[in-house]
Amino acid sequence: MTALALRMPDRRRLMALSIPFAAVIGSMAIGLLLIAISGKSVPDAIEAFLDGAFGTAFAFGASINRAVSLALIGLGFILAARANLTNVGGEGQIAVGGIAATALALWPPIAGLPLGLAVILPLLAGTLAGAVWGGIAGVMKVRFGTNEVISTLLLGFVALLMVYWCVQSTALLRQPQTSSSTLPESLPIPDSTKLPGLTGDPESPLHIGLVLCLLLALATAVVLQRSTFGLRLRAIGLNELAARRAGMPGSLLLVVALGIAGGFGGLTGAIMLQGEQFYLKAGFSSGYGFDGLVVGLLSRGSTLGVLAGALFFGFLRSGGISMEIMAGVPSALTLVIQGLIVIAVAGSVILVEKLEGGAR
Amino acid sequence: MCNLIFGVYAPSAGQMQFAEEAWLPPSPAEALEQGIAMVHQHFSLVPRMTVVENLMLGQARGILNRQAFAARISDIADRFGFVLDPNAVVGELSVGERQRAEIVKCLMRDPQLLVLDEPTAVLPPSEIGALLDICRRVADSGRAVILVTHKLAEIAKVADKVAVLRTGRLVAQADMATADMGQLVQAMVGREVKPLDVALSDSKAGDEQDEGSAEARPGFALVCDGLTVQDRHGATRLDNFTLEVRPGEIVGLAGVEGNGQSELGMVLAGLLAPTEGRYFIGETELTHAGAAAVTAAGGGIVPEDRHAVACVTAMSVAENMYLNKLDRFTRFGLLQRRALNEAAEVQMKEFDVRAAGPDVAFSGLSGGNQQKAVLGRELTLDPLVALVAAQPTRGLDVSAVEAVYRQIRAAARRGVGVLLISSELDELIAVADRIAVLYRGRLVGERPAEMGERGAIGALMSGQLA
């Protein structure tokens, strides 16, 4: 499906595929070496990692859920990237999505709605909030020429602080303070607004967000490769002046592109809230926006690349957390290992690009 | 070819000799080291830095000594007989001055061979002479100069020897003193064309006899009414520009570049709102309507900067040929790629766009084929009321130039009003019915397009009668 896979001769293709694998395995080996040096048991660490990533139905489901969040952010990123826009505001878009979804889910009339509306409306609210957040950056770009890297990033910080504000103030979303030990969190959302599970197994946290994510990935692939809208985004991204000359509504397309990217972020926030977390708290978005950005960057604009990268990082994150808790590997070291892997993958992607360039 | 000499590519077969030794530079850096310098068609200067700073980028080591460097620059400029302010900010320089900065950059390394890749394609006519003088002086100082150009007249003016390349083959070679111009032209285009190129021959008369005169019809195809453009700094770039083009008429707009043509082109393309004034295509006012409305009203636009405005070079030929008509190939939001490519194939044939197929990248086409594709796109608007073509033949080879003129004339015969903006007076005289002259953003006069008016128009262009 990727352009890469179609164009290259078989041997090069094999090489192109094997390089990232080799890179991952190599960097993991270095990671294990680091663990050994730090004096922890390597087998314990590996066991903890595997347990945390795939070991139980719960672990597996949690990994997939993480991957869903990362994939959605990554999909939004590559859509905007098609128009040569770099959306680094995923974190903030998750945050506003979470706020909007929480607000709606906790609004009493919503919980009683039939036909799944109790689930759908908060999801839509989150998406809309994220789209507005991304759209603001788009408007700033076309109106004042503000670079979207800066505006989306800074709007992200604003959004994170808004989460604090919402959960600190009882006038907003903080749960009623019954004692001095009441945490600065929202009330849990009603059961009827939670995302339905995918399996009958109550142990598995796997929820319908996965299906949603796969559908959206398909839609993204179609938009990018088959639709006229996708072609217009590409034209705008490659040569804005020529696209405008050809009658395309340049400003509108840019705002819409960032709006869609933001919408994906907002939806991610709503899914994280309604699927797993169930109440809003400070630090709600916990880095998914930035990890999703990395997934988007490494995918080189390919939808399949986003899904693959998201799965990989989803398992990596779950396994890392488990390694930290079970095997006592310091969290800093886990981060170092993850960083190593990111660098290795990014480097191999560049290498593959070079190979591909040579094939032309 | 230039890239081979300069070490960007390695030849697949064959060898080169430089200074009586085999020459196979592994990289441009090595070529520079060995005494070969190249001025590329696209400059590599940082617009926001001064000339000195730009030139120091490549060559200074350690502690920067601006004064000494500036002195060296002025020194070189003096030696080769031109002026270049080392402390000017590059972004504020004219194209010609930037090019001189590039040349100085090359000369600072004291090269044995200076390669200039189509240096005159980007220059206004007023600066071409000066460039050729510089070439001459560099050659007189004992260095070899290779000048790559499409324009034979420049070669005739300055070269000692001439070699003609066509589709990668050396098809002719001669000493300039003994060369036969007619043969060279024939070697360049590969077939018999009318004497020199159409621009220099008055082939209009022939056209009219063959295919009936292009009588101007009543009503207007294009009306500019007091168009005024002020730039960000408040300078007036286009000043109360009023002009009417009738259906079937070709109006030439002459002027040395930088006298408001670019601004006029942007306004008429719907990409720049004029500060004052209005303009119409047919009956439709388009002053603030934007590019899509210009297209819808039947305004075909061939922008002067093809790569920046007319096309998206990384996209396919088909996508570029229908960039403004994608809706026609859209069903349920999806692009009907096969229909698009089929339509493009037909159109490529009609406009003689030569490419391996409709889905190859536009960037792979020669300038001439790119321009034919753009022209085809704009000429197939339905309706087509007016065509604004700005510098439509710049950088094209002779046969492409001829094709462009033929298409423009054919459009006029179909009743399209054409505004042809060009800095090449011979081109305008050959193609247009009447010629208006732009000087410092103002329309300073109008003359019939006849060879006998050359002097008068030239005087207007240089502001002598303004």
mmCIF file of C-alpha atoms in Angstrom, chain B residues 60-196:
data_model
loop_
_atom_site.group_PDB
_atom_site.id
_atom_site.type_symbol
_atom_site.label_atom_id
_atom_site.label_comp_id
_atom_site.label_asym_id
_atom_site.label_seq_id
_atom_site.Cartn_x
_atom_site.Cartn_y
_atom_site.Cartn_z
ATOM 1 C CA ALA B 60 36.079 32.258 5.295
ATOM 2 C CA ARG B 61 37.705 30.237 8.027
ATOM 3 C CA GLY B 62 38.161 31.119 11.659
ATOM 4 C CA ILE B 63 37.836 34.778 12.543
ATOM 5 C CA LEU B 64 35.766 36.806 10.124
ATOM 6 C CA ASN B 65 37.309 39.887 8.656
ATOM 7 C CA ARG B 66 34.483 41.678 6.938
ATOM 8 C CA GLN B 67 36.460 44.682 5.747
ATOM 9 C CA ALA B 68 39.204 42.676 4.116
ATOM 10 C CA PHE B 69 36.662 40.472 2.461
ATOM 11 C CA ALA B 70 34.604 43.408 1.245
ATOM 12 C CA ALA B 71 37.758 44.932 -0.188
ATOM 13 C CA ARG B 72 38.501 41.737 -2.064
ATOM 14 C CA ILE B 73 35.005 41.713 -3.496
ATOM 15 C CA SER B 74 35.235 45.307 -4.695
ATOM 16 C CA ASP B 75 38.652 44.557 -6.083
ATOM 17 C CA ILE B 76 37.411 41.667 -8.183
ATOM 18 C CA ALA B 77 34.407 43.647 -9.334
ATOM 19 C CA ASP B 78 36.712 46.481 -10.392
ATOM 20 C CA ARG B 79 39.031 44.185 -12.218
ATOM 21 C CA PHE B 80 36.220 42.802 -14.355
ATOM 22 C CA GLY B 81 34.562 46.128 -14.821
ATOM 23 C CA PHE B 82 31.395 46.081 -12.804
ATOM 24 C CA VAL B 83 29.959 47.502 -9.635
ATOM 25 C CA LEU B 84 28.800 45.462 -6.669
ATOM 26 C CA ASP B 85 28.116 46.881 -3.231
ATOM 27 C CA PRO B 86 29.522 44.286 -0.805
ATOM 28 C CA ASN B 87 27.352 45.542 2.036
ATOM 29 C CA ALA B 88 24.040 45.413 0.218
ATOM 30 C CA VAL B 89 21.513 42.901 1.511
ATOM 31 C CA VAL B 90 21.097 40.224 -1.155
ATOM 32 C CA GLY B 91 17.308 40.158 -0.904
ATOM 33 C CA GLU B 92 17.183 43.796 -1.972
ATOM 34 C CA LEU B 93 19.388 43.347 -5.018
ATOM 35 C CA SER B 94 18.116 42.925 -8.567
ATOM 36 C CA VAL B 95 18.524 39.573 -10.264
ATOM 37 C CA GLY B 96 21.447 40.891 -12.268
ATOM 38 C CA GLU B 97 23.233 42.108 -9.149
ATOM 39 C CA ARG B 98 22.669 38.798 -7.420
ATOM 40 C CA GLN B 99 24.090 37.047 -10.388
ATOM 41 C CA ARG B 100 27.142 39.286 -10.217
ATOM 42 C CA ALA B 101 27.537 38.316 -6.587
ATOM 43 C CA GLU B 102 27.511 34.684 -7.674
ATOM 44 C CA ILE B 103 30.101 35.392 -10.322
ATOM 45 C CA VAL B 104 32.332 37.145 -7.811
ATOM 46 C CA LYS B 105 31.894 34.186 -5.508
ATOM 47 C CA CYS B 106 33.280 31.993 -8.278
ATOM 48 C CA LEU B 107 36.051 34.375 -9.246
ATOM 49 C CA MET B 108 37.311 34.649 -5.670
ATOM 50 C CA ARG B 109 38.587 31.125 -6.022
ATOM 51 C CA ASP B 110 40.561 32.166 -9.068
ATOM 52 C CA PRO B 111 39.231 29.398 -11.284
ATOM 53 C CA GLN B 112 40.678 28.240 -14.568
ATOM 54 C CA LEU B 113 37.254 27.536 -15.969
ATOM 55 C CA LEU B 114 34.028 29.409 -15.293
ATOM 56 C CA VAL B 115 30.798 27.638 -16.258
ATOM 57 C CA LEU B 116 27.640 29.746 -16.540
ATOM 58 C CA ASP B 117 24.426 27.739 -16.816
ATOM 59 C CA GLU B 118 21.864 29.779 -18.717
ATOM 60 C CA PRO B 119 22.852 32.992 -16.983
ATOM 61 C CA THR B 120 20.822 35.217 -19.275
ATOM 62 C CA ALA B 121 17.536 33.361 -18.861
ATOM 63 C CA VAL B 122 16.870 35.144 -15.598
ATOM 64 C CA LEU B 123 18.133 38.569 -16.616
ATOM 65 C CA PRO B 124 16.204 41.580 -17.869
ATOM 66 C CA PRO B 125 17.461 42.604 -21.306
ATOM 67 C CA SER B 126 19.117 45.701 -19.961
ATOM 68 C CA GLU B 127 21.487 43.591 -17.891
ATOM 69 C CA ILE B 128 22.329 40.949 -20.463
ATOM 70 C CA GLY B 129 24.833 43.153 -22.246
ATOM 71 C CA ALA B 130 26.649 43.841 -19.009
ATOM 72 C CA LEU B 131 26.824 40.141 -18.224
ATOM 73 C CA LEU B 132 28.256 39.341 -21.620
ATOM 74 C CA ASP B 133 30.872 42.057 -21.078
ATOM 75 C CA ILE B 134 31.854 40.401 -17.826
ATOM 76 C CA CYS B 135 32.175 37.066 -19.599
ATOM 77 C CA ARG B 136 34.402 38.654 -22.183
ATOM 78 C CA ARG B 137 36.641 40.208 -19.559
ATOM 79 C CA VAL B 138 36.927 37.002 -17.604
ATOM 80 C CA ALA B 139 37.953 35.228 -20.794
ATOM 81 C CA ASP B 140 40.434 37.987 -21.617
ATOM 82 C CA SER B 141 42.047 37.508 -18.221
ATOM 83 C CA GLY B 142 43.198 34.098 -19.385
ATOM 84 C CA ARG B 143 40.395 31.944 -18.009
ATOM 85 C CA ALA B 144 38.120 29.729 -20.004
ATOM 86 C CA VAL B 145 34.401 30.464 -19.962
ATOM 87 C CA ILE B 146 31.571 28.144 -20.904
ATOM 88 C CA LEU B 147 28.332 30.028 -21.505
ATOM 89 C CA VAL B 148 25.209 27.890 -21.764
ATOM 90 C CA THR B 149 22.314 29.700 -23.375
ATOM 91 C CA HIS B 150 19.274 29.319 -25.603
ATOM 92 C CA LYS B 151 19.861 32.607 -27.334
ATOM 93 C CA LEU B 152 22.052 32.593 -30.348
ATOM 94 C CA ALA B 153 22.405 36.352 -30.441
ATOM 95 C CA GLU B 154 24.294 36.281 -27.149
ATOM 96 C CA ILE B 155 26.683 33.684 -28.469
ATOM 97 C CA ALA B 156 27.220 35.730 -31.598
ATOM 98 C CA LYS B 157 28.055 38.744 -29.462
ATOM 99 C CA VAL B 158 30.575 37.230 -27.128
ATOM 100 C CA ALA B 159 31.744 33.721 -27.960
ATOM 101 C CA ASP B 160 34.900 32.578 -29.670
ATOM 102 C CA LYS B 161 33.649 29.101 -30.328
ATOM 103 C CA VAL B 162 30.192 27.629 -30.382
ATOM 104 C CA ALA B 163 28.929 24.117 -29.857
ATOM 105 C CA VAL B 164 25.301 23.128 -30.288
ATOM 106 C CA LEU B 165 23.731 20.484 -28.072
ATOM 107 C CA ARG B 166 20.388 18.981 -28.901
ATOM 108 C CA THR B 167 18.753 16.196 -26.897
ATOM 109 C CA GLY B 168 22.107 15.346 -25.367
ATOM 110 C CA ARG B 169 24.068 15.184 -28.613
ATOM 111 C CA LEU B 170 26.675 17.504 -29.962
ATOM 112 C CA VAL B 171 25.145 18.407 -33.296
ATOM 113 C CA ALA B 172 27.336 21.262 -34.451
ATOM 114 C CA GLN B 173 30.571 22.958 -33.590
ATOM 115 C CA ALA B 174 32.187 26.016 -35.149
ATOM 116 C CA ASP B 175 34.480 28.936 -34.726
ATOM 117 C CA MET B 176 32.358 31.983 -34.270
ATOM 118 C CA ALA B 177 34.333 33.951 -36.840
ATOM 119 C CA THR B 178 33.372 31.558 -39.601
ATOM 120 C CA ALA B 179 30.069 30.214 -38.342
ATOM 121 C CA ASP B 180 26.934 30.377 -40.443
ATOM 122 C CA MET B 181 24.051 31.548 -38.255
ATOM 123 C CA GLY B 182 21.424 29.865 -40.364
ATOM 124 C CA GLN B 183 23.132 26.512 -39.975
ATOM 125 C CA LEU B 184 23.464 26.922 -36.230
ATOM 126 C CA VAL B 185 19.778 27.672 -35.841
ATOM 127 C CA GLN B 186 18.949 24.656 -37.906
ATOM 128 C CA ALA B 187 21.246 22.547 -35.765
ATOM 129 C CA MET B 188 19.508 23.835 -32.613
ATOM 130 C CA VAL B 189 15.972 23.005 -33.652
ATOM 131 C CA GLY B 190 16.765 20.010 -35.774
ATOM 132 C CA ARG B 191 14.534 21.052 -38.619
ATOM 133 C CA GLU B 192 13.993 23.941 -40.907
ATOM 134 C CA VAL B 193 12.332 26.886 -39.199
ATOM 135 C CA LYS B 194 11.429 30.187 -40.688
ATOM 136 C CA PRO B 195 14.466 32.471 -40.703
ATOM 137 C CA LEU B 196 15.973 32.644 -37.209
#
